[in-house]
Amino acid sequence: MTSPRDLSVPDQPLRWPVLFFMFSLLALTLMVWRWGGTIEDSQAYFDTARWFRGEVGIETLRAPFPYRTLVPALAAALPGDLRQVFAGLNWLFMTASACLMTATALRAGMDGKRATGAGVLMLFALPTFWYAPYLLVDPGSILARSAFVLAVLSGQPWLAALAGLAGTAVREENILLLVWLLATRRIGLASGLAVLAAAGAWLVAVRFWLIAGLPSYTWEPSWWTVNHALHDVRSLLSIAGAALTVVPAAIMGWRHAPAALKPLRSLLVLMALPPLYAALCVRVEGRIVWGLYPFLIPFAAAYGLDKAVRRKTGASPGGLA
């Protein structure tokens, strides 16, 4: 079968420094209005960073947020005003994620325009304006997931494993990336189990050694939570807004996505399980969709790709060979 890469008209190679600058400018334009905000979850992450700097005691921390240590610890280790440093990290994370989405689309065989569009989709969305400027760890998780996807498509399982390890240190549910890597045999059994054990050991060490003694917490499904969520108009609008620019295009591009993207379907389904479970236990909003952007955007960028191929070949819908 003819692939999109075989039929694409050679275009100018992307100038990555220029692309990085343009993505960073777009991200900054969207983020500056809510830069460094702290409310609810973001306050908990900010307090964690302050704890790493020795500015507050452990009694200030609130589980489970302090267990997601990597981004707050990194912000605390860098010099400068903590609020500005934390927000600046998220800005860099989002810019880098857009670049990785562009590289992913290129790796899947798409042309430069579609690949650049994939990067724009990562940024030109409600979460970049509404959530990314706040002191949350989600941008770091999205970066790790984007790196994982690119490594998988590039046939670099060890780079994918490193991205999965880093992602687990950002948010615990990213350990599922390593589970998928092992389950799909993209990494050897012994090596995969070792990496998975290392990620698990890190989570245990953080919980019971690095940040020990916090009041316990549980996430238990509750009909009251589900019923309340269905009547929470603000949360529903947030979810709809986060889904608006990416999900419809991903659904339309799902069927005709390049063959290189098809293994990501099972990964997307697996990574959708934690937010679905969270929706049964706690209040959720647009971030449950935002975290899936690295898996959705490659399919969204493929929307209309089959039509573009037919136009270039003059073939009928069933005429590709």
PDB file of N, CA, C and O in Angstrom, residues 154-210:
ATOM      1  N   SER A 154       9.751   6.113  17.116  1.00  0.00           N
ATOM      2  CA  SER A 154      11.113   6.120  16.592  1.00  0.00           C
ATOM      3  C   SER A 154      11.818   4.787  16.793  1.00  0.00           C
ATOM      4  O   SER A 154      12.986   4.640  16.405  1.00  0.00           O
ATOM      5  N   GLY A 155      11.138   3.833  17.415  1.00  0.00           N
ATOM      6  CA  GLY A 155      11.748   2.534  17.659  1.00  0.00           C
ATOM      7  C   GLY A 155      12.857   2.581  18.693  1.00  0.00           C
ATOM      8  O   GLY A 155      13.835   1.837  18.593  1.00  0.00           O
ATOM      9  N   GLN A 156      12.697   3.444  19.699  1.00  0.00           N
ATOM     10  CA  GLN A 156      13.700   3.598  20.754  1.00  0.00           C
ATOM     11  C   GLN A 156      13.073   3.235  22.100  1.00  0.00           C
ATOM     12  O   GLN A 156      12.704   4.121  22.881  1.00  0.00           O
ATOM     13  N   PRO A 157      12.937   1.936  22.401  1.00  0.00           N
ATOM     14  CA  PRO A 157      12.234   1.542  23.626  1.00  0.00           C
ATOM     15  C   PRO A 157      12.919   2.003  24.902  1.00  0.00           C
ATOM     16  O   PRO A 157      12.237   2.267  25.900  1.00  0.00           O
ATOM     17  N   TRP A 158      14.246   2.102  24.896  1.00  0.00           N
ATOM     18  CA  TRP A 158      14.916   2.542  26.124  1.00  0.00           C
ATOM     19  C   TRP A 158      14.692   4.028  26.387  1.00  0.00           C
ATOM     20  O   TRP A 158      14.588   4.452  27.539  1.00  0.00           O
ATOM     21  N   LEU A 159      14.619   4.816  25.322  1.00  0.00           N
ATOM     22  CA  LEU A 159      14.252   6.221  25.517  1.00  0.00           C
ATOM     23  C   LEU A 159      12.814   6.328  26.012  1.00  0.00           C
ATOM     24  O   LEU A 159      12.495   7.165  26.865  1.00  0.00           O
ATOM     25  N   ALA A 160      11.947   5.458  25.494  1.00  0.00           N
ATOM     26  CA  ALA A 160      10.568   5.427  25.971  1.00  0.00           C
ATOM     27  C   ALA A 160      10.527   5.038  27.448  1.00  0.00           C
ATOM     28  O   ALA A 160       9.760   5.602  28.232  1.00  0.00           O
ATOM     29  N   ALA A 161      11.359   4.077  27.845  1.00  0.00           N
ATOM     30  CA  ALA A 161      11.407   3.660  29.248  1.00  0.00           C
ATOM     31  C   ALA A 161      11.868   4.801  30.141  1.00  0.00           C
ATOM     32  O   ALA A 161      11.322   5.014  31.238  1.00  0.00           O
ATOM     33  N   LEU A 162      12.873   5.557  29.695  1.00  0.00           N
ATOM     34  CA  LEU A 162      13.344   6.704  30.481  1.00  0.00           C
ATOM     35  C   LEU A 162      12.252   7.759  30.603  1.00  0.00           C
ATOM     36  O   LEU A 162      12.070   8.353  31.674  1.00  0.00           O
ATOM     37  N   ALA A 163      11.528   7.995  29.504  1.00  0.00           N
ATOM     38  CA  ALA A 163      10.415   8.948  29.561  1.00  0.00           C
ATOM     39  C   ALA A 163       9.338   8.459  30.514  1.00  0.00           C
ATOM     40  O   ALA A 163       8.748   9.251  31.265  1.00  0.00           O
ATOM     41  N   GLY A 164       9.089   7.149  30.510  1.00  0.00           N
ATOM     42  CA  GLY A 164       8.107   6.593  31.424  1.00  0.00           C
ATOM     43  C   GLY A 164       8.541   6.712  32.880  1.00  0.00           C
ATOM     44  O   GLY A 164       7.722   6.995  33.763  1.00  0.00           O
ATOM     45  N   LEU A 165       9.817   6.506  33.144  1.00  0.00           N
ATOM     46  CA  LEU A 165      10.331   6.672  34.506  1.00  0.00           C
ATOM     47  C   LEU A 165      10.194   8.114  34.972  1.00  0.00           C
ATOM     48  O   LEU A 165       9.755   8.382  36.099  1.00  0.00           O
ATOM     49  N   ALA A 166      10.601   9.059  34.101  1.00  0.00           N
ATOM     50  CA  ALA A 166      10.479  10.472  34.457  1.00  0.00           C
ATOM     51  C   ALA A 166       9.012  10.844  34.649  1.00  0.00           C
ATOM     52  O   ALA A 166       8.657  11.567  35.591  1.00  0.00           O
ATOM     53  N   GLY A 167       8.147  10.331  33.775  1.00  0.00           N
ATOM     54  CA  GLY A 167       6.725  10.622  33.898  1.00  0.00           C
ATOM     55  C   GLY A 167       6.139  10.084  35.187  1.00  0.00           C
ATOM     56  O   GLY A 167       5.290  10.731  35.816  1.00  0.00           O
ATOM     57  N   THR A 168       6.610   8.919  35.633  1.00  0.00           N
ATOM     58  CA  THR A 168       6.121   8.350  36.889  1.00  0.00           C
ATOM     59  C   THR A 168       6.513   9.217  38.071  1.00  0.00           C
ATOM     60  O   THR A 168       5.756   9.342  39.045  1.00  0.00           O
ATOM     61  N   ALA A 169       7.705   9.825  37.999  1.00  0.00           N
ATOM     62  CA  ALA A 169       8.145  10.720  39.067  1.00  0.00           C
ATOM     63  C   ALA A 169       7.344  12.016  39.076  1.00  0.00           C
ATOM     64  O   ALA A 169       7.302  12.712  40.094  1.00  0.00           O
ATOM     65  N   VAL A 170       6.721  12.345  37.937  1.00  0.00           N
ATOM     66  CA  VAL A 170       5.880  13.546  37.862  1.00  0.00           C
ATOM     67  C   VAL A 170       4.471  13.247  38.368  1.00  0.00           C
ATOM     68  O   VAL A 170       3.930  13.957  39.219  1.00  0.00           O
ATOM     69  N   ARG A 171       3.868  12.184  37.812  1.00  0.00           N
ATOM     70  CA  ARG A 171       2.525  11.738  38.231  1.00  0.00           C
ATOM     71  C   ARG A 171       2.509  10.223  38.238  1.00  0.00           C
ATOM     72  O   ARG A 171       2.957   9.591  37.283  1.00  0.00           O
ATOM     73  N   GLU A 172       1.964   9.640  39.292  1.00  0.00           N
ATOM     74  CA  GLU A 172       2.069   8.206  39.511  1.00  0.00           C
ATOM     75  C   GLU A 172       1.397   7.362  38.429  1.00  0.00           C
ATOM     76  O   GLU A 172       1.851   6.260  38.122  1.00  0.00           O
ATOM     77  N   GLU A 173       0.337   7.861  37.794  1.00  0.00           N
ATOM     78  CA  GLU A 173      -0.356   7.028  36.816  1.00  0.00           C
ATOM     79  C   GLU A 173       0.464   6.788  35.553  1.00  0.00           C
ATOM     80  O   GLU A 173       0.157   5.891  34.763  1.00  0.00           O
ATOM     81  N   ASN A 174       1.544   7.556  35.376  1.00  0.00           N
ATOM     82  CA  ASN A 174       2.393   7.352  34.210  1.00  0.00           C
ATOM     83  C   ASN A 174       3.175   6.048  34.267  1.00  0.00           C
ATOM     84  O   ASN A 174       3.817   5.667  33.276  1.00  0.00           O
ATOM     85  N   ILE A 175       3.110   5.345  35.374  1.00  0.00           N
ATOM     86  CA  ILE A 175       3.715   4.013  35.431  1.00  0.00           C
ATOM     87  C   ILE A 175       3.036   3.079  34.424  1.00  0.00           C
ATOM     88  O   ILE A 175       3.628   2.087  33.983  1.00  0.00           O
ATOM     89  N   LEU A 176       1.809   3.416  34.026  1.00  0.00           N
ATOM     90  CA  LEU A 176       1.118   2.613  33.012  1.00  0.00           C
ATOM     91  C   LEU A 176       1.824   2.666  31.661  1.00  0.00           C
ATOM     92  O   LEU A 176       1.676   1.749  30.850  1.00  0.00           O
ATOM     93  N   LEU A 177       2.585   3.725  31.408  1.00  0.00           N
ATOM     94  CA  LEU A 177       3.382   3.770  30.181  1.00  0.00           C
ATOM     95  C   LEU A 177       4.361   2.601  30.147  1.00  0.00           C
ATOM     96  O   LEU A 177       4.564   1.960  29.110  1.00  0.00           O
ATOM     97  N   LEU A 178       4.973   2.327  31.296  1.00  0.00           N
ATOM     98  CA  LEU A 178       5.926   1.226  31.385  1.00  0.00           C
ATOM     99  C   LEU A 178       5.219  -0.120  31.313  1.00  0.00           C
ATOM    100  O   LEU A 178       5.757  -1.081  30.756  1.00  0.00           O
ATOM    101  N   VAL A 179       4.025  -0.188  31.886  1.00  0.00           N
ATOM    102  CA  VAL A 179       3.228  -1.411  31.791  1.00  0.00           C
ATOM    103  C   VAL A 179       2.924  -1.716  30.322  1.00  0.00           C
ATOM    104  O   VAL A 179       3.054  -2.857  29.861  1.00  0.00           O
ATOM    105  N   TRP A 180       2.528  -0.689  29.572  1.00  0.00           N
ATOM    106  CA  TRP A 180       2.233  -0.864  28.147  1.00  0.00           C
ATOM    107  C   TRP A 180       3.479  -1.277  27.384  1.00  0.00           C
ATOM    108  O   TRP A 180       3.432  -2.170  26.521  1.00  0.00           O
ATOM    109  N   LEU A 181       4.606  -0.654  27.693  1.00  0.00           N
ATOM    110  CA  LEU A 181       5.865  -0.968  27.015  1.00  0.00           C
ATOM    111  C   LEU A 181       6.220  -2.434  27.212  1.00  0.00           C
ATOM    112  O   LEU A 181       6.685  -3.104  26.278  1.00  0.00           O
ATOM    113  N   LEU A 182       5.989  -2.941  28.414  1.00  0.00           N
ATOM    114  CA  LEU A 182       6.278  -4.339  28.709  1.00  0.00           C
ATOM    115  C   LEU A 182       5.237  -5.260  28.091  1.00  0.00           C
ATOM    116  O   LEU A 182       5.576  -6.296  27.499  1.00  0.00           O
ATOM    117  N   ALA A 183       3.959  -4.905  28.205  1.00  0.00           N
ATOM    118  CA  ALA A 183       2.881  -5.763  27.710  1.00  0.00           C
ATOM    119  C   ALA A 183       2.929  -5.936  26.203  1.00  0.00           C
ATOM    120  O   ALA A 183       2.563  -7.000  25.676  1.00  0.00           O
ATOM    121  N   THR A 184       3.378  -4.913  25.481  1.00  0.00           N
ATOM    122  CA  THR A 184       3.450  -4.985  24.024  1.00  0.00           C
ATOM    123  C   THR A 184       4.790  -5.528  23.543  1.00  0.00           C
ATOM    124  O   THR A 184       5.052  -5.544  22.340  1.00  0.00           O
ATOM    125  N   ARG A 185       5.629  -5.954  24.489  1.00  0.00           N
ATOM    126  CA  ARG A 185       6.934  -6.567  24.196  1.00  0.00           C
ATOM    127  C   ARG A 185       7.841  -5.666  23.365  1.00  0.00           C
ATOM    128  O   ARG A 185       8.609  -6.149  22.537  1.00  0.00           O
ATOM    129  N   ARG A 186       7.735  -4.377  23.590  1.00  0.00           N
ATOM    130  CA  ARG A 186       8.651  -3.455  22.930  1.00  0.00           C
ATOM    131  C   ARG A 186       9.968  -3.363  23.682  1.00  0.00           C
ATOM    132  O   ARG A 186      10.898  -2.707  23.220  1.00  0.00           O
ATOM    133  N   ILE A 187      10.018  -3.990  24.802  1.00  0.00           N
ATOM    134  CA  ILE A 187      11.225  -4.075  25.599  1.00  0.00           C
ATOM    135  C   ILE A 187      11.280  -5.489  26.170  1.00  0.00           C
ATOM    136  O   ILE A 187      10.234  -6.119  26.378  1.00  0.00           O
ATOM    137  N   GLY A 188      12.476  -6.003  26.379  1.00  0.00           N
ATOM    138  CA  GLY A 188      12.620  -7.361  26.864  1.00  0.00           C
ATOM    139  C   GLY A 188      11.951  -7.568  28.213  1.00  0.00           C
ATOM    140  O   GLY A 188      11.814  -6.634  29.004  1.00  0.00           O
ATOM    141  N   LEU A 189      11.565  -8.828  28.480  1.00  0.00           N
ATOM    142  CA  LEU A 189      10.833  -9.129  29.699  1.00  0.00           C
ATOM    143  C   LEU A 189      11.637  -8.761  30.937  1.00  0.00           C
ATOM    144  O   LEU A 189      11.125  -8.062  31.828  1.00  0.00           O
ATOM    145  N   ALA A 190      12.875  -9.202  31.012  1.00  0.00           N
ATOM    146  CA  ALA A 190      13.696  -8.927  32.192  1.00  0.00           C
ATOM    147  C   ALA A 190      13.942  -7.430  32.342  1.00  0.00           C
ATOM    148  O   ALA A 190      13.821  -6.873  33.443  1.00  0.00           O
ATOM    149  N   SER A 191      14.279  -6.781  31.230  1.00  0.00           N
ATOM    150  CA  SER A 191      14.548  -5.338  31.274  1.00  0.00           C
ATOM    151  C   SER A 191      13.287  -4.564  31.631  1.00  0.00           C
ATOM    152  O   SER A 191      13.321  -3.616  32.420  1.00  0.00           O
ATOM    153  N   GLY A 192      12.163  -4.978  31.046  1.00  0.00           N
ATOM    154  CA  GLY A 192      10.911  -4.292  31.329  1.00  0.00           C
ATOM    155  C   GLY A 192      10.494  -4.426  32.775  1.00  0.00           C
ATOM    156  O   GLY A 192      10.036  -3.457  33.399  1.00  0.00           O
ATOM    157  N   LEU A 193      10.649  -5.629  33.318  1.00  0.00           N
ATOM    158  CA  LEU A 193      10.313  -5.830  34.731  1.00  0.00           C
ATOM    159  C   LEU A 193      11.232  -5.016  35.639  1.00  0.00           C
ATOM    160  O   LEU A 193      10.787  -4.481  36.667  1.00  0.00           O
ATOM    161  N   ALA A 194      12.500  -4.893  35.259  1.00  0.00           N
ATOM    162  CA  ALA A 194      13.445  -4.112  36.063  1.00  0.00           C
ATOM    163  C   ALA A 194      13.066  -2.637  36.069  1.00  0.00           C
ATOM    164  O   ALA A 194      13.091  -1.977  37.117  1.00  0.00           O
ATOM    165  N   VAL A 195      12.705  -2.112  34.903  1.00  0.00           N
ATOM    166  CA  VAL A 195      12.302  -0.704  34.812  1.00  0.00           C
ATOM    167  C   VAL A 195      11.010  -0.469  35.591  1.00  0.00           C
ATOM    168  O   VAL A 195      10.873   0.527  36.320  1.00  0.00           O
ATOM    169  N   LEU A 196      10.077  -1.409  35.453  1.00  0.00           N
ATOM    170  CA  LEU A 196       8.812  -1.291  36.169  1.00  0.00           C
ATOM    171  C   LEU A 196       9.034  -1.358  37.675  1.00  0.00           C
ATOM    172  O   LEU A 196       8.413  -0.606  38.448  1.00  0.00           O
ATOM    173  N   ALA A 197       9.932  -2.226  38.107  1.00  0.00           N
ATOM    174  CA  ALA A 197      10.247  -2.329  39.533  1.00  0.00           C
ATOM    175  C   ALA A 197      10.912  -1.049  40.045  1.00  0.00           C
ATOM    176  O   ALA A 197      10.636  -0.607  41.164  1.00  0.00           O
ATOM    177  N   ALA A 198      11.757  -0.441  39.213  1.00  0.00           N
ATOM    178  CA  ALA A 198      12.402   0.811  39.615  1.00  0.00           C
ATOM    179  C   ALA A 198      11.372   1.921  39.799  1.00  0.00           C
ATOM    180  O   ALA A 198      11.441   2.700  40.753  1.00  0.00           O
ATOM    181  N   ALA A 199      10.400   1.989  38.875  1.00  0.00           N
ATOM    182  CA  ALA A 199       9.343   2.997  39.002  1.00  0.00           C
ATOM    183  C   ALA A 199       8.517   2.757  40.253  1.00  0.00           C
ATOM    184  O   ALA A 199       8.188   3.694  40.991  1.00  0.00           O
ATOM    185  N   GLY A 200       8.173   1.498  40.511  1.00  0.00           N
ATOM    186  CA  GLY A 200       7.413   1.179  41.710  1.00  0.00           C
ATOM    187  C   GLY A 200       8.183   1.484  42.978  1.00  0.00           C
ATOM    188  O   GLY A 200       7.610   1.993  43.954  1.00  0.00           O
ATOM    189  N   ALA A 201       9.488   1.177  42.967  1.00  0.00           N
ATOM    190  CA  ALA A 201      10.320   1.459  44.134  1.00  0.00           C
ATOM    191  C   ALA A 201      10.386   2.957  44.411  1.00  0.00           C
ATOM    192  O   ALA A 201      10.397   3.384  45.578  1.00  0.00           O
ATOM    193  N   TRP A 202      10.411   3.759  43.351  1.00  0.00           N
ATOM    194  CA  TRP A 202      10.425   5.208  43.533  1.00  0.00           C
ATOM    195  C   TRP A 202       9.136   5.680  44.203  1.00  0.00           C
ATOM    196  O   TRP A 202       9.182   6.489  45.141  1.00  0.00           O
ATOM    197  N   LEU A 203       8.011   5.188  43.740  1.00  0.00           N
ATOM    198  CA  LEU A 203       6.733   5.595  44.326  1.00  0.00           C
ATOM    199  C   LEU A 203       6.653   5.203  45.803  1.00  0.00           C
ATOM    200  O   LEU A 203       6.177   5.982  46.639  1.00  0.00           O
ATOM    201  N   VAL A 204       7.134   4.016  46.131  1.00  0.00           N
ATOM    202  CA  VAL A 204       7.123   3.565  47.526  1.00  0.00           C
ATOM    203  C   VAL A 204       8.065   4.408  48.375  1.00  0.00           C
ATOM    204  O   VAL A 204       7.726   4.802  49.505  1.00  0.00           O
ATOM    205  N   ALA A 205       9.240   4.710  47.818  1.00  0.00           N
ATOM    206  CA  ALA A 205      10.226   5.504  48.572  1.00  0.00           C
ATOM    207  C   ALA A 205       9.697   6.907  48.865  1.00  0.00           C
ATOM    208  O   ALA A 205       9.885   7.437  49.960  1.00  0.00           O
ATOM    209  N   VAL A 206       9.047   7.500  47.888  1.00  0.00           N
ATOM    210  CA  VAL A 206       8.477   8.835  48.095  1.00  0.00           C
ATOM    211  C   VAL A 206       7.390   8.794  49.158  1.00  0.00           C
ATOM    212  O   VAL A 206       7.350   9.634  50.072  1.00  0.00           O
ATOM    213  N   ARG A 207       6.528   7.798  49.044  1.00  0.00           N
ATOM    214  CA  ARG A 207       5.373   7.712  49.944  1.00  0.00           C
ATOM    215  C   ARG A 207       5.761   7.417  51.387  1.00  0.00           C
ATOM    216  O   ARG A 207       5.203   8.007  52.334  1.00  0.00           O
ATOM    217  N   PHE A 208       6.741   6.525  51.584  1.00  0.00           N
ATOM    218  CA  PHE A 208       7.019   6.050  52.933  1.00  0.00           C
ATOM    219  C   PHE A 208       8.370   6.502  53.495  1.00  0.00           C
ATOM    220  O   PHE A 208       8.678   6.212  54.651  1.00  0.00           O
ATOM    221  N   TRP A 209       9.170   7.227  52.662  1.00  0.00           N
ATOM    222  CA  TRP A 209      10.466   7.676  53.165  1.00  0.00           C
ATOM    223  C   TRP A 209      10.682   9.169  52.941  1.00  0.00           C
ATOM    224  O   TRP A 209      10.876   9.929  53.884  1.00  0.00           O
ATOM    225  N   LEU A 210      10.611   9.614  51.666  1.00  0.00           N
ATOM    226  CA  LEU A 210      10.908  11.020  51.392  1.00  0.00           C
ATOM    227  C   LEU A 210       9.865  11.939  51.999  1.00  0.00           C
ATOM    228  O   LEU A 210      10.200  12.947  52.638  1.00  0.00           O
TER     229      LEU A 210
END
